[in-house]
XYZ file of C-alpha atoms in Angstrom:
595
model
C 30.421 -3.420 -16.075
C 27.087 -1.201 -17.168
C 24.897 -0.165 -14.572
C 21.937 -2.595 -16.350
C 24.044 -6.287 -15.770
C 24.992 -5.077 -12.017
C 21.395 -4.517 -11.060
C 20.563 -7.889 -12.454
C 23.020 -9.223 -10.344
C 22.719 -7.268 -7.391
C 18.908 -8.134 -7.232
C 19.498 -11.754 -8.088
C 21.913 -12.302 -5.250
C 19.518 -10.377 -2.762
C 16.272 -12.451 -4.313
C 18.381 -15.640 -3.955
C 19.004 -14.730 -0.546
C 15.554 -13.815 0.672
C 13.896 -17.411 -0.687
C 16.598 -19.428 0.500
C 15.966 -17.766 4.124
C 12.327 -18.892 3.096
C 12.975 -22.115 2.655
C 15.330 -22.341 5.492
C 12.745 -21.139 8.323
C 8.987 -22.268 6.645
C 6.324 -22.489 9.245
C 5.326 -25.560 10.433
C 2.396 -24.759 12.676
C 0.260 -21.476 13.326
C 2.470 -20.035 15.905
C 5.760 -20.044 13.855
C 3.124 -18.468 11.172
C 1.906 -15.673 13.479
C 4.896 -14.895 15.783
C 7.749 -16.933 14.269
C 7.352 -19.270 17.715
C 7.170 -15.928 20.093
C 11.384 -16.934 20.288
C 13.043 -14.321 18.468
C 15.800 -12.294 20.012
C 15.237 -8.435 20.962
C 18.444 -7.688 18.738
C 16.753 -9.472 15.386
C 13.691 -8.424 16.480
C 14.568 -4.950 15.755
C 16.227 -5.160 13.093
C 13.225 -6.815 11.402
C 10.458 -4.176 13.106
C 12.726 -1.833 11.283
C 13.017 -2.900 7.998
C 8.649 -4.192 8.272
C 8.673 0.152 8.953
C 11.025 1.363 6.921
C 8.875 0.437 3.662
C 8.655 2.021 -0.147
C 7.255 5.373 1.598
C 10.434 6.443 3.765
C 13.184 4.812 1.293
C 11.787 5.878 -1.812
C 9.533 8.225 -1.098
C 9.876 10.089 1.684
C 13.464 12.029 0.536
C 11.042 12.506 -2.902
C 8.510 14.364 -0.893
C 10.840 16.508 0.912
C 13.332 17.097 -2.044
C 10.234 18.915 -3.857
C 8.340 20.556 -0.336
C 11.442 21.576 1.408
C 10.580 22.266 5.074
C 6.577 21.504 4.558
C 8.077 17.941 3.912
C 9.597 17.330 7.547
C 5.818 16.579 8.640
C 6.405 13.236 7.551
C 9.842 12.869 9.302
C 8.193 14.180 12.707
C 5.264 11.883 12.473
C 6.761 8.621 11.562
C 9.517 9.362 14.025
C 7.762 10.517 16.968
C 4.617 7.739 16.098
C 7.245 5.265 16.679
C 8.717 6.504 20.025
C 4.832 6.700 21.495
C 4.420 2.715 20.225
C 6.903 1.919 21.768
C 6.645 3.182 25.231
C 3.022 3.296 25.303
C 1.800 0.498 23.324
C 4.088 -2.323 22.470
C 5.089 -3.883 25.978
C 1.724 -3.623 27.220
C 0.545 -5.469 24.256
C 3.145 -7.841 24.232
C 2.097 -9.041 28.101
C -1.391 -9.465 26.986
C 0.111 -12.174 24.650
C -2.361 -12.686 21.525
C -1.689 -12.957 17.914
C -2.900 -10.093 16.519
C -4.187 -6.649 17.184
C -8.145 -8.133 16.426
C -7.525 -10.732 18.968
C -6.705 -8.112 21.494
C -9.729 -5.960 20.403
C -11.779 -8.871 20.164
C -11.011 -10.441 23.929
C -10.117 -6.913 25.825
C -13.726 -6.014 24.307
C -15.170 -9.358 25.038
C -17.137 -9.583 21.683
C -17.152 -10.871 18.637
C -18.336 -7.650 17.034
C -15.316 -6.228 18.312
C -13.373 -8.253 17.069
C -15.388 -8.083 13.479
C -15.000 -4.239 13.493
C -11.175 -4.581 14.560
C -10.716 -7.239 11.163
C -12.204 -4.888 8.727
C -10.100 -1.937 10.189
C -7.182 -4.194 9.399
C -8.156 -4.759 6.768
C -8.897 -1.208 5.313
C -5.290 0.202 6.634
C -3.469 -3.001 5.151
C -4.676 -2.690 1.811
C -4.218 0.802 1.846
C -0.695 0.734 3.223
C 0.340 -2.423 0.678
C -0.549 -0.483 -2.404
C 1.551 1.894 -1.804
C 4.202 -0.842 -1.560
C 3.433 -2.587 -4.632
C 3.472 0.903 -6.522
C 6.840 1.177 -4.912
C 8.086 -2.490 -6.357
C 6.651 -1.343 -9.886
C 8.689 1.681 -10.028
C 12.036 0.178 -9.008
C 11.397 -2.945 -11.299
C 10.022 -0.842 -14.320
C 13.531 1.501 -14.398
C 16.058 -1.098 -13.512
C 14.675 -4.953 -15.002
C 13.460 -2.292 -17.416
C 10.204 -3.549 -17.921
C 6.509 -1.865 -17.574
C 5.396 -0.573 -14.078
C 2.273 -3.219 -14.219
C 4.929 -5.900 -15.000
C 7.411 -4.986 -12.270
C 3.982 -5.166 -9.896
C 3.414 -8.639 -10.626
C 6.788 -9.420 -10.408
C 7.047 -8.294 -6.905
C 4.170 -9.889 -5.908
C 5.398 -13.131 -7.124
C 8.208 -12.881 -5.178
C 6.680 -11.939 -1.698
C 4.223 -14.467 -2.051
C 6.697 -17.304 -2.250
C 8.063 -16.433 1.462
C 5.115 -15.058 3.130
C 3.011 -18.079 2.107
C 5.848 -20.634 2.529
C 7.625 -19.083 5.898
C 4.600 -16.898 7.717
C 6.032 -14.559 10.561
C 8.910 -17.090 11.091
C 10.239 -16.836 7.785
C 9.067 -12.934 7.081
C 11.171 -12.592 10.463
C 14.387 -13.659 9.554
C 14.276 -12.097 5.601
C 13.522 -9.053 7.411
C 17.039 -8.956 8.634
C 18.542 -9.393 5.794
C 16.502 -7.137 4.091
C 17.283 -4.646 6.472
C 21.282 -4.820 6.124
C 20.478 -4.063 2.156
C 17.963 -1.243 2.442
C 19.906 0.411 4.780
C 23.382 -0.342 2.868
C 21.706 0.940 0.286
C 21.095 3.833 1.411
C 24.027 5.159 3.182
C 26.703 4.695 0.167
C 24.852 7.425 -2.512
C 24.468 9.567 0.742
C 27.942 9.146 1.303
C 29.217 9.809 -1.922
C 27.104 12.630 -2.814
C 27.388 14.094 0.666
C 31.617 14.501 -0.303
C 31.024 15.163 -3.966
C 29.114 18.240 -3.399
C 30.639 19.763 0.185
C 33.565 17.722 0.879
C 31.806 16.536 3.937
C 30.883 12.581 3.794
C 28.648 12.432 6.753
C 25.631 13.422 4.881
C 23.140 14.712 7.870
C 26.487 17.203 8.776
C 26.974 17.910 4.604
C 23.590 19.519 4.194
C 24.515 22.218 6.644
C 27.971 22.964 4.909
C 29.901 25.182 2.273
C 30.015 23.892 -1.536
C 32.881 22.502 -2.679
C 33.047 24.767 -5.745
C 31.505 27.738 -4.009
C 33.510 27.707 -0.468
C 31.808 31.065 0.585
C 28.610 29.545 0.185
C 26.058 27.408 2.459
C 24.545 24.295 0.123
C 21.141 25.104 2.325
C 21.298 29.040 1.005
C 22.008 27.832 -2.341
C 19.345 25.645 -2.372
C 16.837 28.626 -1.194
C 18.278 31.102 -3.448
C 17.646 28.121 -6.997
C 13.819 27.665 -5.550
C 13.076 31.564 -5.109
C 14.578 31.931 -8.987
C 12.758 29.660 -10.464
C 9.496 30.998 -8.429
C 8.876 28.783 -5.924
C 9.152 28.816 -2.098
C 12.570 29.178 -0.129
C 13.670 25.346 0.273
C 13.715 25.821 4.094
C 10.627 27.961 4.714
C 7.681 26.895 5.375
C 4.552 27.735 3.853
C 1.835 25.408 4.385
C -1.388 25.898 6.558
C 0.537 25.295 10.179
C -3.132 23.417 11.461
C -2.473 20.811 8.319
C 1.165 20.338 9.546
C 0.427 20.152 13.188
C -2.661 17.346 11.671
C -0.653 15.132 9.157
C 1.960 15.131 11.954
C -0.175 13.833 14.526
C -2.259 11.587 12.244
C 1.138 9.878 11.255
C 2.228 9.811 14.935
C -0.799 8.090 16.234
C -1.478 6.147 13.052
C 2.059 4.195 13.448
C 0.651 3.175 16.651
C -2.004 1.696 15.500
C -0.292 0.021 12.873
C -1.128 -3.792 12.710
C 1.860 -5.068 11.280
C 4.372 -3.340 13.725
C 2.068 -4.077 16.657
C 2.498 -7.668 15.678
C 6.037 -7.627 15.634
C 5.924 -7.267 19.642
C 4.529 -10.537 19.647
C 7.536 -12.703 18.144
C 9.591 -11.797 21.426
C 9.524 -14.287 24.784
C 9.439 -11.619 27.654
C 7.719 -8.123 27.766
C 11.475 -7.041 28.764
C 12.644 -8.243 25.285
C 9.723 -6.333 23.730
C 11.127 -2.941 25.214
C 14.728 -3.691 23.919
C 13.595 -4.950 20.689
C 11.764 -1.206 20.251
C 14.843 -0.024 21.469
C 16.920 -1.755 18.449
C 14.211 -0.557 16.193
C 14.311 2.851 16.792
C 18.253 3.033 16.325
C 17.460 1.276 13.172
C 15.063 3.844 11.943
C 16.788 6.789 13.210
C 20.072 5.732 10.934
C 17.640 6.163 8.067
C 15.549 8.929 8.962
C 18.588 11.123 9.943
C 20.336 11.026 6.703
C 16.850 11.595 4.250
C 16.597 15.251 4.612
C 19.917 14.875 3.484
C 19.539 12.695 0.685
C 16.309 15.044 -0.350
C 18.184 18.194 -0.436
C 21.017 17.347 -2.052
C 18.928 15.281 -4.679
C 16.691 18.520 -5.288
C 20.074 20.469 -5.963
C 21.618 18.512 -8.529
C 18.619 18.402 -10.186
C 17.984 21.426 -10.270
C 21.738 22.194 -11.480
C 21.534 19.243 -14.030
C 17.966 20.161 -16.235
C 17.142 23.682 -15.714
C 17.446 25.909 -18.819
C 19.181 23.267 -20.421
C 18.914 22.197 -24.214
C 16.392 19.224 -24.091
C 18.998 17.459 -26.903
C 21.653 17.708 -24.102
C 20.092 15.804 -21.498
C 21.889 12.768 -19.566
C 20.966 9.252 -20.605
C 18.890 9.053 -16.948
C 16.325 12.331 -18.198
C 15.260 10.263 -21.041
C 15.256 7.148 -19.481
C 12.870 7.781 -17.173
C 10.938 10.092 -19.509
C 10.327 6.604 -21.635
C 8.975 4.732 -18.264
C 6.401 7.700 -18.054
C 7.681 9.383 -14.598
C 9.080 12.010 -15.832
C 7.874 14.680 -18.464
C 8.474 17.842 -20.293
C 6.495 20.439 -22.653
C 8.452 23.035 -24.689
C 6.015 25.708 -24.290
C 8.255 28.098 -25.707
C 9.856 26.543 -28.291
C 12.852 27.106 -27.594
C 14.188 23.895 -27.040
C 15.195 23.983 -23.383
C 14.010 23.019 -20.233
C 12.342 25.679 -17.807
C 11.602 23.939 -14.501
C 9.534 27.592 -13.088
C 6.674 27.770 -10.813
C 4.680 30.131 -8.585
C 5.638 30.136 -4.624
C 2.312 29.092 -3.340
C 0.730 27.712 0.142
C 1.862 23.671 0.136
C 5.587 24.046 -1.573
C 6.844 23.476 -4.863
C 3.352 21.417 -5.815
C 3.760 21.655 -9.245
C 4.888 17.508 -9.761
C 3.179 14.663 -10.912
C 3.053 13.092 -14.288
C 0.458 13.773 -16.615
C -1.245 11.484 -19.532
C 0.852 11.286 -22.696
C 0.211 10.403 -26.364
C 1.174 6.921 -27.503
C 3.663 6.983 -29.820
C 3.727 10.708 -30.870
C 7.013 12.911 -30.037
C 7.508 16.418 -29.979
C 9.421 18.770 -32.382
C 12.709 17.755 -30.116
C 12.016 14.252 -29.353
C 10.216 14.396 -25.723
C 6.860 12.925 -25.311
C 4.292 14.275 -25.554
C 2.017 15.534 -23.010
C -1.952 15.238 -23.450
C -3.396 18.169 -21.523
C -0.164 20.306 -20.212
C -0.965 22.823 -16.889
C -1.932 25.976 -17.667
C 1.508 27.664 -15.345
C 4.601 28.226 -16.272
C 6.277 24.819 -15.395
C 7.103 22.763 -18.271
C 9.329 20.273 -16.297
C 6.877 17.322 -14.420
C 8.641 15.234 -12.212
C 7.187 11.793 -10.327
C 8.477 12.194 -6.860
C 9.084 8.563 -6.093
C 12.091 8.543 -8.464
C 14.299 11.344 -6.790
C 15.902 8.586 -4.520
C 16.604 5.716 -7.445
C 17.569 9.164 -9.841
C 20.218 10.612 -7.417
C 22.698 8.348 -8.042
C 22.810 8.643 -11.535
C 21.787 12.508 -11.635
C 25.206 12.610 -9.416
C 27.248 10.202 -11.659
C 27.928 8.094 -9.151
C 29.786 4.695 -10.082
C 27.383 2.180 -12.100
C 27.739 -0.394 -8.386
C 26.102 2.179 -6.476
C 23.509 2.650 -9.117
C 22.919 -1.045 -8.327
C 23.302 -1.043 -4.742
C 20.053 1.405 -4.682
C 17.922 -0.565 -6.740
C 18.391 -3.317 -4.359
C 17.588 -1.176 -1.427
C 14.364 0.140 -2.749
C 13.534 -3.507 -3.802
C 14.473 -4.722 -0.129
C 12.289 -1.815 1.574
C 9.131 -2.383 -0.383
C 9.238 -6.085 -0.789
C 9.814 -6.343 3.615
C 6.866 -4.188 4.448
C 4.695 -5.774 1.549
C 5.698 -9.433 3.471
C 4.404 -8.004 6.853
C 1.700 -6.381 5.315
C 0.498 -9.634 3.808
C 0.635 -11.698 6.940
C -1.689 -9.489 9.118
C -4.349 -9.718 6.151
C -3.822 -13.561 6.227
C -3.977 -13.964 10.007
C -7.106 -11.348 9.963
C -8.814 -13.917 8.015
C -7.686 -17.041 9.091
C -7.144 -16.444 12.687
C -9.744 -13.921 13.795
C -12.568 -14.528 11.328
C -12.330 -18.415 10.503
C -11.033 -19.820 13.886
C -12.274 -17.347 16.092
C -15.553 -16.692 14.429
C -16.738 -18.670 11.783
C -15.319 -22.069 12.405
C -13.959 -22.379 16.142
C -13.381 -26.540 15.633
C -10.789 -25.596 12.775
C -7.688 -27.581 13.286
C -3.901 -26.299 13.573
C -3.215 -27.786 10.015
C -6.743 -26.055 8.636
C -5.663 -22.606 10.149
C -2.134 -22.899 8.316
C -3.865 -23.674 4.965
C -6.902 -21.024 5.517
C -3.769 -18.083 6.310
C -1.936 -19.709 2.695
C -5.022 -19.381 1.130
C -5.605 -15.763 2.552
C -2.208 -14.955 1.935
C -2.602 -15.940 -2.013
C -6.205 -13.561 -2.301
C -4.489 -10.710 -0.551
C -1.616 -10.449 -2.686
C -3.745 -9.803 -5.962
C -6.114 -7.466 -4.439
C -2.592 -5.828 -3.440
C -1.030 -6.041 -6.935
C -4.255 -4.736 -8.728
C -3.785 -1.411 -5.986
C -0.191 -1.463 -6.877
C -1.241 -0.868 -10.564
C -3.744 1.910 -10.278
C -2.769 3.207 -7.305
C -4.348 6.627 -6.141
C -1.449 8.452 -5.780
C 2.712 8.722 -5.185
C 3.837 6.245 -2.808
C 4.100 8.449 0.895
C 0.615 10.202 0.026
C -1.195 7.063 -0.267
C 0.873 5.862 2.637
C -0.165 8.363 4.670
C -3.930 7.609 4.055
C -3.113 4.216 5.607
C -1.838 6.157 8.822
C -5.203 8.494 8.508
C -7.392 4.918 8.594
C -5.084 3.338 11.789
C -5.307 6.931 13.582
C -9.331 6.487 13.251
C -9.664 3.601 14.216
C -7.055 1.589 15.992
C -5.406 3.970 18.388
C -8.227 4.977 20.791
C -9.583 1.442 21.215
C -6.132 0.472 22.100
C -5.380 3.120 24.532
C -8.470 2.944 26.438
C -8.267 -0.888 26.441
C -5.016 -0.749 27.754
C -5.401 2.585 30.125
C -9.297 2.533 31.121
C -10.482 0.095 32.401
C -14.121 1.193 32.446
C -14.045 1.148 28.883
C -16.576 -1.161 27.596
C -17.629 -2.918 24.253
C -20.199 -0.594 23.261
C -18.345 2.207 23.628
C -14.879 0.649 21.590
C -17.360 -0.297 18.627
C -19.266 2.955 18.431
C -15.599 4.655 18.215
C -13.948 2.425 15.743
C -17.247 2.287 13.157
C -17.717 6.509 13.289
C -14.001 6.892 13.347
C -13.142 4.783 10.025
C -16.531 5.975 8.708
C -15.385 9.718 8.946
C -11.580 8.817 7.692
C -13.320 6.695 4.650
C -15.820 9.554 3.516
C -13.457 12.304 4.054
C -10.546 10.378 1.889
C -12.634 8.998 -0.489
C -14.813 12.989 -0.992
C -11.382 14.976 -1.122
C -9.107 11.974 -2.670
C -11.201 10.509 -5.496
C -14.138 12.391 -6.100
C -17.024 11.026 -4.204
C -19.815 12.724 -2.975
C -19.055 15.584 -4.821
C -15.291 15.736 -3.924
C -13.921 18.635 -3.969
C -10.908 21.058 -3.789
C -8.229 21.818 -0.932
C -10.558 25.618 -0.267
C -13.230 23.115 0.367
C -11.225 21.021 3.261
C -12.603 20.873 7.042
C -10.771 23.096 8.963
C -7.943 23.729 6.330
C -7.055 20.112 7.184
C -5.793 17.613 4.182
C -7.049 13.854 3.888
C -3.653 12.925 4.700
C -4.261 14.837 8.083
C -7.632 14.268 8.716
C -7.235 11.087 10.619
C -6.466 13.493 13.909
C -9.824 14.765 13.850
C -11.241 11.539 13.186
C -9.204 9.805 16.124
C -10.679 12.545 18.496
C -14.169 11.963 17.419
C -13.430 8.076 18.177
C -12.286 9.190 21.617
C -15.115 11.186 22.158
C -17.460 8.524 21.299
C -16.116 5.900 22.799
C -16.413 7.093 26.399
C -19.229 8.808 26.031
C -20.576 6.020 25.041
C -19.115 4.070 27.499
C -20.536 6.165 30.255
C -24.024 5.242 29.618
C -23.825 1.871 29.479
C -22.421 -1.082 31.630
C -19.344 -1.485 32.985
C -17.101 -4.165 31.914
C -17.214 -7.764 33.436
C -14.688 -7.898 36.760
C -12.604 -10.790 34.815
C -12.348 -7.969 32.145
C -11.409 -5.136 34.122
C -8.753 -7.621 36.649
C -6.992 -8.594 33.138
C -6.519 -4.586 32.548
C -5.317 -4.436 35.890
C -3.081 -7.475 35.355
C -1.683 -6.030 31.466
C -0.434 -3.072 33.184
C 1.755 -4.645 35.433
C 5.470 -5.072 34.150
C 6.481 -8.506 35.031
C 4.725 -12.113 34.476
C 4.229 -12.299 30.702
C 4.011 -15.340 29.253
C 4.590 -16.350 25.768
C 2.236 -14.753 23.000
C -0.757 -17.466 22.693
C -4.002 -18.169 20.374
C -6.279 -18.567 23.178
């Protein structure tokens, strides 16, 4: 059976699962919207925190990132890794016993104001948008190569879908989906690893394969021949490292602090009974996301070598069915700047890794002398090749010639990744609204019924502000990803740590922090990412630090506000500083509650 009927059925059966779980476990009242009823088991529990974190950005396009950095790349495996470790012994169990809803209710009552809380929603806000169009761009990409349809098509596709069971099921539903989206994603991918893993060294445990001898070249390490390809072709040794070592050491902390300030994880600590379950359920979670995390640099090296092995100095004419395939979808490009006919995938080593990727504008309809598209304004170096990096996880299978099921499988997966974080995504933008600005705000006398229809509602508006991101999104999936961390590191982070460790912290000092943190994060993004106020170029950065980085220095200036700040003006209430007291101590949680 082709590879093109499989998918269809693949993706059916998973679809077919994922609404029927909908439909099975739809919320009936705000609680079994928010925390799916605060009754789920540790064991589920983790299995859906992992799947809500392992989104678009670490199936799809984290192994894309690293495939075409090489070492620079494993900033994004230490910071998503390591963020997750410090949320979940630092943050999560202490934010479980306080036992809210959201992570504006616990700004909004630990700072005893409704500005607070105000600040807090358009912080969620900001990183949830930002985080879900990198999802959505995800969705478009896997739908546009496999349903074979346009990218803006497989958007709106995916956002039809995830609306029908975040709307109809809330957390409760989300939950459960979560779990099974969780067995596919990760199902996923494991078998290409697998297979490729043996095909290339003879070794099937991937994470063990990238540090063997060839199968066709026994004398030789797959890691050396991977250096000695890049330094050819003129770019950096795969495993060296060339970028600015203050940029690494700020992405790295940016994406370790920003995951734990991450709404939609934090709230996944509230769908547990006991603090105790809260621990194991990070527990789960982590195993979860290590199974994944261990294998990518796997997956990303072995993806970059049979790519490399498959196109370079190779006859355009001779190319697999997959080069022109997704050459037609417009993620993958080449310019015969010789005229020669073949492909020359060269490059200059330079500070940052092989950067020479990303897909230019093309002509309509016109084709080139050998039938490529063509490109409108080609770069001036000596690369002809352009390469998208979200599609070196959904191209590995077939780059490898793996069997047309596996081909399949993967599609699947990536669906199954970006459609779980999307769900979670969507239901902290909802309960933002809903909860913290309509009941807790606007319209206190709301009823339970009125609350369930306002997050519907919310859920409904956030989903095409999401899809419109999806389609003109501002970059590949992990960078814009990463901006999302920047925004939670700015903001979120300090006012939770110093609510949950200071007690003397007070609501002056929490607002001041949050408002110049996100300020700095939004005008250093939006100057250095699209253009504003001047923009500018990488020589121009602060401190040689990237706006996918910058979110450490902007999370120290929070800090630094925020109790200086705090120092000059008056201490919290007593009842304020007691309930500190109270969070910090291990036992005596009760169940997560909207008061």
């Amino acid at each position: 059976m082709d590879s093109q009927t499989l998918t269809y059925i693949f993706v059916g059966i998973s679809f077919a699962i994922y609404i029927g779980i909908a439909i099975w476990s739809r919320a009936g009242s705000t609680k079994e919207f928010y925390v799916a009823g605060g009754g789920v088991s540790p064991l589920a529990n983790g299995m859906a925190t992992a799947a809500d974190w392992m989104s678009a950005a670490s199936f799809i396009s984290m192994a894309g990132i690293i495939s075409f950095m090489g070492y620079d790349g494993s900033v994004f495996l230490m910071g998503w890794t390591g963020g997750f470790v410090l949320l979940a012994l630092l943050l999560a169990p202490y934010l479980r016993k306080f036992g809210k809803f959201t992570v504006p209710d616990f700004i909004g009552d630990r700072y005893y104001s409704k500005v607070a809380r105000s600040v807090a929603v358009i912080c969620a806000l900001l990183v949830s948008f930002t985080y879900i169009a990198g999802q959505m761009r995800g969705v478009g990409v896997v739908f546009s190569r496999f349903l074979e349809v346009e990218i803006e098509t497989g958007v709106i596709i995916g956002m039809i879908i995830v609306l029908f069971y975040a709307v109809l099921g809330g957390m409760k539903g989300i939950t459960y989906t979560q779990v099974a989206q969780y067995c596919v994603l990760i199902f996923a991918f494991l078998v290409p690893a697998i297979f490729i893993s043996f095909q290339v060294t003879g070794n099937p445990i991937p994470m063990f394969g990238m540090g063997d001898t060839l199968v066709n070249q026994p004398d030789t390490y797959m890691l050396d021949k991977l250096d000695g390809l890049s330094q050819e072709l003129g770019f950096n040794a795969y495993t060296e490292g060339s970028k600015n070592i203050v940029d690494v050491f700020a992405i790295t902390l940016a994406l370790m602090v920003g995951t734990a300030g991450l709404p939609h994880v934090i709230v996944r600590f509230f769908t547990v009974k006991r603090v105790r379950d809260a621990r194991k359920s990070a527990g789960f979670a982590l195993l979860f996301i290590g199974i994944l995390y261990i294998t990518a640099p796997a997956v990303a090296s072995f993806g970059k070598l049979n790519m490399l092995e498959t196109v370079n100095k190779k006859k355009y004419t001779d190319m697999p069915e997959w080069f022109t395939t997704w050459e037609d979808l417009g993620l993958l490009a080449w310019t015969d700047k010789n005229a020669d006919g073949k492909i020359q995938y060269l490059g200059e080593a330079k500070e940052g890794g092989d950067a020479l990727t990303g897909i230019p504008a093309f002509e309509e309809k016109a084709r080139g002398n050998n039938g490529e598209r063509i490109v409108k304004n080609p770069s001036n170096n000596k690369n002809e090749l352009y390469v998208d990096q979200d599609i070196m996880v959904l191209a590995n299978p077939e780059i490898a010639k793996l069997p047309n099921w596996v081909i399949a499988l993967v599609a699947a997966g990536c669906l199954a990744a970006a459609l779980s974080t999307a769900a979670g995504l969507l239901l902290v933008i909802s309960s933002s609204v809903s909860h913290d600005l309509i009941k807790k705000m606007v319209y206190p006398k709301i009823t339970d019924k009125g609350e369930l229809i306002a997050a519907r509602l919310s859920s409904v508006a956030a989903v095409v502000v999401a899809g419109y991101f999806g389609i003109n999104p501002p970059g590949f999936v992990a960078a814009v990803v990463a901006l999302a961390f920047g925004l939670a590191a700015a903001s979120f982070f300090p006012a939770i740590i110093l609510g949950i460790f200071y007690k003397r912290m007070n609501k002056e000092g929490a607002i001041a922090g949050m408002v110049v943190g996100i300020s700095l994060m939004l005008f250093y993004m939006l100057k250095f990412k699209f253009d504003f106020f001047g923009g500018g170029t990488s020589e121009d950065w602060w401190f040689g630090i990237s706006p996918e980085g910058f979110g450490s220095v902007a999370m120290v200036v929070n800090f630094v506000v925020s109790i200086s700040i705090s120092k000059f003006t008056p201490a919290p209430p007593q009842n304020v500083q007691d309930m500190v007291e109270n969070v910090r101590i291990p036992s005596g949680a009760g169940e997560a509650t909207g008061h």
